[in-house]
C-alpha positions as CSV (number, residue, x, y, z in Angstrom):
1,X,29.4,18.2,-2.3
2,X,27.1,18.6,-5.3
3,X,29.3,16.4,-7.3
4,X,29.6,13.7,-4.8
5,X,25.5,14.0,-4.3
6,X,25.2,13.5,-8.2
7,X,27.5,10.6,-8.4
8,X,25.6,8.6,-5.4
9,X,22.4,9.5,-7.5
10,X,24.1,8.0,-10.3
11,X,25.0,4.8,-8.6
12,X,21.2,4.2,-6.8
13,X,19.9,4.7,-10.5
14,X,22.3,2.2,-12.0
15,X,21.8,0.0,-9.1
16,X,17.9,-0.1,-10.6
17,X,18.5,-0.3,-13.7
18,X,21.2,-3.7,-13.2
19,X,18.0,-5.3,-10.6
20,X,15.7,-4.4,-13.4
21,X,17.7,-6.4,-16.2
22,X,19.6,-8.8,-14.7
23,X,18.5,-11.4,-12.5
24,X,17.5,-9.7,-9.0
25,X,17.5,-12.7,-6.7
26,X,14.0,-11.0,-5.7
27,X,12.4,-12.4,-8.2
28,X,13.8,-16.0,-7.4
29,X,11.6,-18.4,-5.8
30,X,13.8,-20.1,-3.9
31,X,15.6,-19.2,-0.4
32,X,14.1,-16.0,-1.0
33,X,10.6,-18.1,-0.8
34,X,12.2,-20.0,2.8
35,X,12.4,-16.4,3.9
36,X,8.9,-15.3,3.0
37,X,8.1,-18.6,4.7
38,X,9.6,-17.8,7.3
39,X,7.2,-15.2,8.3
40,X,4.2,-16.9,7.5
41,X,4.3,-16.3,11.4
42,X,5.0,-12.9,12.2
43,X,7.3,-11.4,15.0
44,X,4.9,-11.3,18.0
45,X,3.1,-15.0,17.0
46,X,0.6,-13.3,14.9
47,X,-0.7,-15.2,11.5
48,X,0.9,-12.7,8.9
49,X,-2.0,-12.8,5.9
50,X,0.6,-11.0,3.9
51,X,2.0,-14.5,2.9
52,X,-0.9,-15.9,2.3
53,X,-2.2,-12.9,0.1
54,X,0.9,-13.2,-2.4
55,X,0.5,-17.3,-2.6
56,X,-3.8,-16.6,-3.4
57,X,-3.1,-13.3,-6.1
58,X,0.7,-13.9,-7.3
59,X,3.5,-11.5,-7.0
60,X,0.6,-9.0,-8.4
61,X,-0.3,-8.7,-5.2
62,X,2.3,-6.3,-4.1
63,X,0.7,-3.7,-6.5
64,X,-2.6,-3.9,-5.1
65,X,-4.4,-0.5,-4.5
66,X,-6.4,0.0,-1.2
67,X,-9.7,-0.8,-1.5
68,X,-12.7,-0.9,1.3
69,X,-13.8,-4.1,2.5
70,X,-16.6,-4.0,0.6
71,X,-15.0,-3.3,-2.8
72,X,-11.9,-6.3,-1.9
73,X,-15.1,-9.1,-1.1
74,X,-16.6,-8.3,-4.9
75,X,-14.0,-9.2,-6.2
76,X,-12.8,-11.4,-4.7
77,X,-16.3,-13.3,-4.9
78,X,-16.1,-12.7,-8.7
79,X,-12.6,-15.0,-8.2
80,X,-14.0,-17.6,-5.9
81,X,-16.0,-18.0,-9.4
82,X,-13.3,-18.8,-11.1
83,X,-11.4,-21.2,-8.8
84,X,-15.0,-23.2,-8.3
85,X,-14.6,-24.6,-11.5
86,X,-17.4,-27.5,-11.0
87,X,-19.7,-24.3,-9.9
88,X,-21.1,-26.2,-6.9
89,X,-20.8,-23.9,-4.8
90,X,-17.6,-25.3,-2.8
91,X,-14.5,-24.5,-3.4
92,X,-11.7,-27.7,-2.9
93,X,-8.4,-28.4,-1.7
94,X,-7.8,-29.6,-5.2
95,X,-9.2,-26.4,-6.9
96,X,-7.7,-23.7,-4.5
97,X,-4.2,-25.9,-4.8
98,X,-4.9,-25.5,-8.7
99,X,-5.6,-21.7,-8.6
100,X,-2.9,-21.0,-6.8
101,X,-0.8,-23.1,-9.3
102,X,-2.0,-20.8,-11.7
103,X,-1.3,-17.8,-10.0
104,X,2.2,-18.9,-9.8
105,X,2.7,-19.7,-13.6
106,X,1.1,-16.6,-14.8
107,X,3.5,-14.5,-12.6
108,X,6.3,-16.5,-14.0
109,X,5.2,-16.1,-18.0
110,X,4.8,-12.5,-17.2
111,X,7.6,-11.8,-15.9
112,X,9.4,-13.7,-18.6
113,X,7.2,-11.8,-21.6
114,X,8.3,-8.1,-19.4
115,X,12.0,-9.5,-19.7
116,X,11.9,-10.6,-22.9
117,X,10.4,-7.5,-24.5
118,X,12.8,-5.3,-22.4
119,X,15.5,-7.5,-24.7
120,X,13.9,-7.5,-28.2
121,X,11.8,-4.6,-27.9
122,X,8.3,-5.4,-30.1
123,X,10.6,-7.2,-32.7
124,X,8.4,-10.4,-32.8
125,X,10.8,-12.0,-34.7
126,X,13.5,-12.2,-32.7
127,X,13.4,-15.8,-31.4
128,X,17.1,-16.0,-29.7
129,X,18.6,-13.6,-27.4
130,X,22.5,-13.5,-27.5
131,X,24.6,-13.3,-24.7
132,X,26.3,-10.2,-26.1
133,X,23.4,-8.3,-26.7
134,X,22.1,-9.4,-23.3
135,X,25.9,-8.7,-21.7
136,X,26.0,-5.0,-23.4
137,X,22.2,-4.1,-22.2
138,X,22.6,-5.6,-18.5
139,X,26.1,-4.5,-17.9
140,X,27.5,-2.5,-20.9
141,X,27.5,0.8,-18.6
142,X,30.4,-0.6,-16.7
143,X,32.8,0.5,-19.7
144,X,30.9,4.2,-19.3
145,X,31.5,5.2,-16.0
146,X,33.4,5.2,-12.9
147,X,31.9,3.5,-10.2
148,X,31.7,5.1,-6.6
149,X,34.0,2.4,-4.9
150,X,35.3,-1.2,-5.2
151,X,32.7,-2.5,-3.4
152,X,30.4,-1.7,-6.1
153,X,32.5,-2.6,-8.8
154,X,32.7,-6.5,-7.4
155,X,29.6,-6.7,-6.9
156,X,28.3,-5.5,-10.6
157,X,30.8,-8.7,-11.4
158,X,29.6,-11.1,-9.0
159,X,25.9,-10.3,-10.9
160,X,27.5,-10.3,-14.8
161,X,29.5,-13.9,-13.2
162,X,26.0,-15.1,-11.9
163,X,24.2,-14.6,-14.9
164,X,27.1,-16.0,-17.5
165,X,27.0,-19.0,-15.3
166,X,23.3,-19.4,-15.5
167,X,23.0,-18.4,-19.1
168,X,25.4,-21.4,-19.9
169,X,23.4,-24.4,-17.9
170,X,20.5,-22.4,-20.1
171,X,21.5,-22.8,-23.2
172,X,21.1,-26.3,-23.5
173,X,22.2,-26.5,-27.7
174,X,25.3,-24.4,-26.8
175,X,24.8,-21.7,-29.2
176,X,25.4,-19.0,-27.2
177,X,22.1,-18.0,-27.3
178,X,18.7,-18.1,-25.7
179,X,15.2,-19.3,-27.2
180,X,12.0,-17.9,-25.1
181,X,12.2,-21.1,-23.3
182,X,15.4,-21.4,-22.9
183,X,15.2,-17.8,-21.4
184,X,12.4,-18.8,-18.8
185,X,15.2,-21.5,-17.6
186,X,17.5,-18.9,-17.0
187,X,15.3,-16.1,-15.9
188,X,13.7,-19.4,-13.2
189,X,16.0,-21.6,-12.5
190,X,14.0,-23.1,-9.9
191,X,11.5,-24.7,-12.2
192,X,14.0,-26.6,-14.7
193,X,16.0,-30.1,-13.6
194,X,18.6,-29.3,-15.1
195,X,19.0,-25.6,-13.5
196,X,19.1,-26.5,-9.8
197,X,22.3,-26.9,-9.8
198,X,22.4,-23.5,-9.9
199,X,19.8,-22.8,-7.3
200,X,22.1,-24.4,-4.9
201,X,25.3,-22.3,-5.9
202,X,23.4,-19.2,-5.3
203,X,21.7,-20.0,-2.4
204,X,25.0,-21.2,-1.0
205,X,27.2,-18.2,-2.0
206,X,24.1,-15.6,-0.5
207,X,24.0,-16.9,2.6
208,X,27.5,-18.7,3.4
209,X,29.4,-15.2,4.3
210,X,32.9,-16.9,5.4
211,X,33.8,-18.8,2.0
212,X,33.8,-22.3,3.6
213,X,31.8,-23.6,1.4
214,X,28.7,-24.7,4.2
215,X,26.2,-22.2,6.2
216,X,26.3,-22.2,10.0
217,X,22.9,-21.9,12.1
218,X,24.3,-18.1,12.8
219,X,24.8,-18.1,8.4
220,X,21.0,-19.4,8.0
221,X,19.6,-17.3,11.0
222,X,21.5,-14.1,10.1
223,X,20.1,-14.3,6.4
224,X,16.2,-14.0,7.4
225,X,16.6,-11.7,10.2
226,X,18.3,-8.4,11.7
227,X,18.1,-8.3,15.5
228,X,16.4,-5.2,17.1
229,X,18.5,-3.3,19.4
230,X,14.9,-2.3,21.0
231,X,13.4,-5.3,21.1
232,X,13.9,-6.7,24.5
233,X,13.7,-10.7,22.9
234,X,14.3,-12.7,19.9
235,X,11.2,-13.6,18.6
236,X,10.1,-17.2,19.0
237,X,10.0,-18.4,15.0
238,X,13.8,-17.3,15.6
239,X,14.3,-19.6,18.0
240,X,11.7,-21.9,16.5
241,X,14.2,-21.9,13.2
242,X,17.2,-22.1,14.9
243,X,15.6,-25.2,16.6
244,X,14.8,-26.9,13.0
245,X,18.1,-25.7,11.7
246,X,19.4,-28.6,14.4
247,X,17.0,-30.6,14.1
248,X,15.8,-31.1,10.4
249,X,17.8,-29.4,8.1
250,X,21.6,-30.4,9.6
251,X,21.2,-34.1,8.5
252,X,24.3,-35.2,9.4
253,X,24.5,-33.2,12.8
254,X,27.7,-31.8,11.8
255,X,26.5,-28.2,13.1
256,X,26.4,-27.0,9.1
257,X,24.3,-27.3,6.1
258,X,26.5,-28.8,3.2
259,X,25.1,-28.7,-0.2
260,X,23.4,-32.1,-0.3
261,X,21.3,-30.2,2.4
262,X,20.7,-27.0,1.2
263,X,19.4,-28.8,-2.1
264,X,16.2,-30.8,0.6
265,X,15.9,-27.6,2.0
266,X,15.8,-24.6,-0.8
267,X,14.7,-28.0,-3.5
268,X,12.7,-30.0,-1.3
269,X,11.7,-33.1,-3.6
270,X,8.7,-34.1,-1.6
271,X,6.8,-30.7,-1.3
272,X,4.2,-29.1,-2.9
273,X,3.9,-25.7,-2.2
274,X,0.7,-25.2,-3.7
275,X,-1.1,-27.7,-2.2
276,X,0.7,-26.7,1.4
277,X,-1.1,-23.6,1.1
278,X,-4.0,-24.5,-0.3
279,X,-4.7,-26.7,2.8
280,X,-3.1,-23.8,5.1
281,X,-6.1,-21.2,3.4
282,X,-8.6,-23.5,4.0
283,X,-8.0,-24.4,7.5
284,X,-7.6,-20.8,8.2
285,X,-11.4,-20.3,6.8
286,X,-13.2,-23.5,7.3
287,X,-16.2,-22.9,10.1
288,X,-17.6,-26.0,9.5
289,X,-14.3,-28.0,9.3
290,X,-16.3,-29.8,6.2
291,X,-12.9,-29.7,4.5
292,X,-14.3,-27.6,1.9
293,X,-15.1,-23.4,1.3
294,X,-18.1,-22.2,0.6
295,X,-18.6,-18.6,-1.0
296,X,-19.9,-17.4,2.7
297,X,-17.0,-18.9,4.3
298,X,-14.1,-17.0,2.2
299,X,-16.3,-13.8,2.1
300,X,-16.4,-14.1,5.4
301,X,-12.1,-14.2,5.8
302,X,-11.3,-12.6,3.0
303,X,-8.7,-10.5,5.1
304,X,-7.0,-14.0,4.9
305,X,-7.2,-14.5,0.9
306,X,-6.9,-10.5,-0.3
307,X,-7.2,-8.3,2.9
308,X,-8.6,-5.2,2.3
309,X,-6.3,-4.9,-1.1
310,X,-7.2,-5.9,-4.5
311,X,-6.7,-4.9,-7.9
312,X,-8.0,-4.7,-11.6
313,X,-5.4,-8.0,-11.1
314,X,-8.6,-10.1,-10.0
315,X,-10.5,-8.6,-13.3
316,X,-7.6,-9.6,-15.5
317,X,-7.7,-13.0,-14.2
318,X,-11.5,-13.3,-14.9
319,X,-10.5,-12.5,-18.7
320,X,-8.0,-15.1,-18.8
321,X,-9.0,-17.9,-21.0
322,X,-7.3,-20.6,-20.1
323,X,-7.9,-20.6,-16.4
């Protein structure tokens, strides 16, 4: 019993260790971010602030210690600050949509410095990673132990498949290597033109569970929610989605979403995600529907921006130069 405890330790560690160096599709922005989008609205037809929390403070904000309300509204007027950059005491569509820009690209350099590092170590010259190191430091423990069963083993191949096939759209000279920038292409697919192909693949092979190649409204529904046995209902953005699936994203009312379609919706060329919330935070707070924030008026709903959470993350930003 011992023995079969240890090796199921083993695995969970391993499991960690392969999400922490590969590419976890948790730290993809893209149907992973039509999930989180998803609940924007929660269960019951509540506003879920949790959304809107990550989109103002970045990914950070799931690291956020509790703090009283008090404590969360200092700093957060110390960030209002920031984001105010004419300092006239309102705070725009166009300056929130740029904060939250920024908040966006600093979580994406970060985590592209953390990755990098956990590559090259402090070696700062190192200025290509090679596949083979990356292959042997991601997956090398394949060759060192037996793994608990065969779904495990396929799926440790699906992720080493994954990342080979990203790592070649990547590497645009073809050296078999990565440059820091080169890196961030593979580490964020989702940002780079030429990467999206790849966006799509993914997307599609997540969520499309019976290999044809297209994702049903039961595929598209299934990947964002688990029914309840308890609840007595589904909740109404499920039906809400399965409404749009219909409506908007099935283009050619075929009952599926083929790849031309998963590309508008996980890619959509016309949306700006910052400015959608931007506008979303600002309607949520605006007393005086002026179009604008005052200080008073996101003091006043800060559960809305930071909740009663916050972090030496706002401090941090205040030190950052180039914001």
């Amino acid at each position: 019993m011992s023995h079969i405890l240890s090796e199921f330790l083993v695995n969970i560690l391993v499991l960690s260790l392969v999400f922490g160096l590969a590419i976890p599709n948790s730290d993809d922005k893209t149907h992973k971010q039509k999930q989180d989008e998803h609940l924007h609205e929660s269960s019951d037809g509540n506003h879920n602030t949790d959304y809107d929390h990550k989109a103002f403070l970045g990914e950070d904000a799931d690291e956020f210690d509790q703090l009283s309300p008090e404590e969360s509204k200092e700093r957060l007027a110390k960030i209002v600050d920031k984001i105010d950059k004419n300092s006239d005491g309102l705070v725009t569509t166009d300056e929130l949509k740029e904060w939250i820009h920024y908040t966006q690209n600093k979580y994406i350099i970060d985590d592209v410095d953390r990755q990098w590092k956990s590559h090259t170590g402090d070696d700062d010259s190192m200025t290509q990673l090679l596949w083979i190191d990356y292959k042997n430091r991601t997956f090398g423990f394949l060759e060192d132990m037996t793994v608990n069963s065969v779904s495990d083993v396929n799926t440790y191949k699906e992720m080493l498949k994954r990342d080979e096939r990203r790592w070649k759209l990547a590497d645009r000279n073809q050296d078999n290597s990565l440059s820091k920038s080169e890196f961030l292409d593979f580490l964020h697919p989702e940002e780079a033109q030429h990467m999206r192909d790849v966006v799509v693949d993914e997307t599609l092979e997540d969520i499309d569970k019976d290999g044809d190649g297209r994702i049903s409204v039961d595929e598209y529904i299934t990947d964002m929610y688990a029914p309840d046995a308890s609840a007595d209902q589904v909740p109404d953005w499920v039906i809400r989605e399965k409404q749009q699936f219909k409506d908007i994203r099935d283009k050619n009312k075929d009952g599926f979403m083929d790849r031309d379609e998963i590309r508008e919706w996980v890619l959509p060329p016309d949306y700006d995600h910052s400015e959608a919330e931007a506008k979303h935070l600002i309607a949520e707070s605006d007393t005086n529907k002026d179009g604008k924030l005052t200080k008073d008026e996101i003091l006043n709903s800060y559960d809305v921006f930071v909740g009663s959470q916050a972090t030496d993350f706002g401090e941090a930003l205040l030190r950052h130069e180039e914001f």
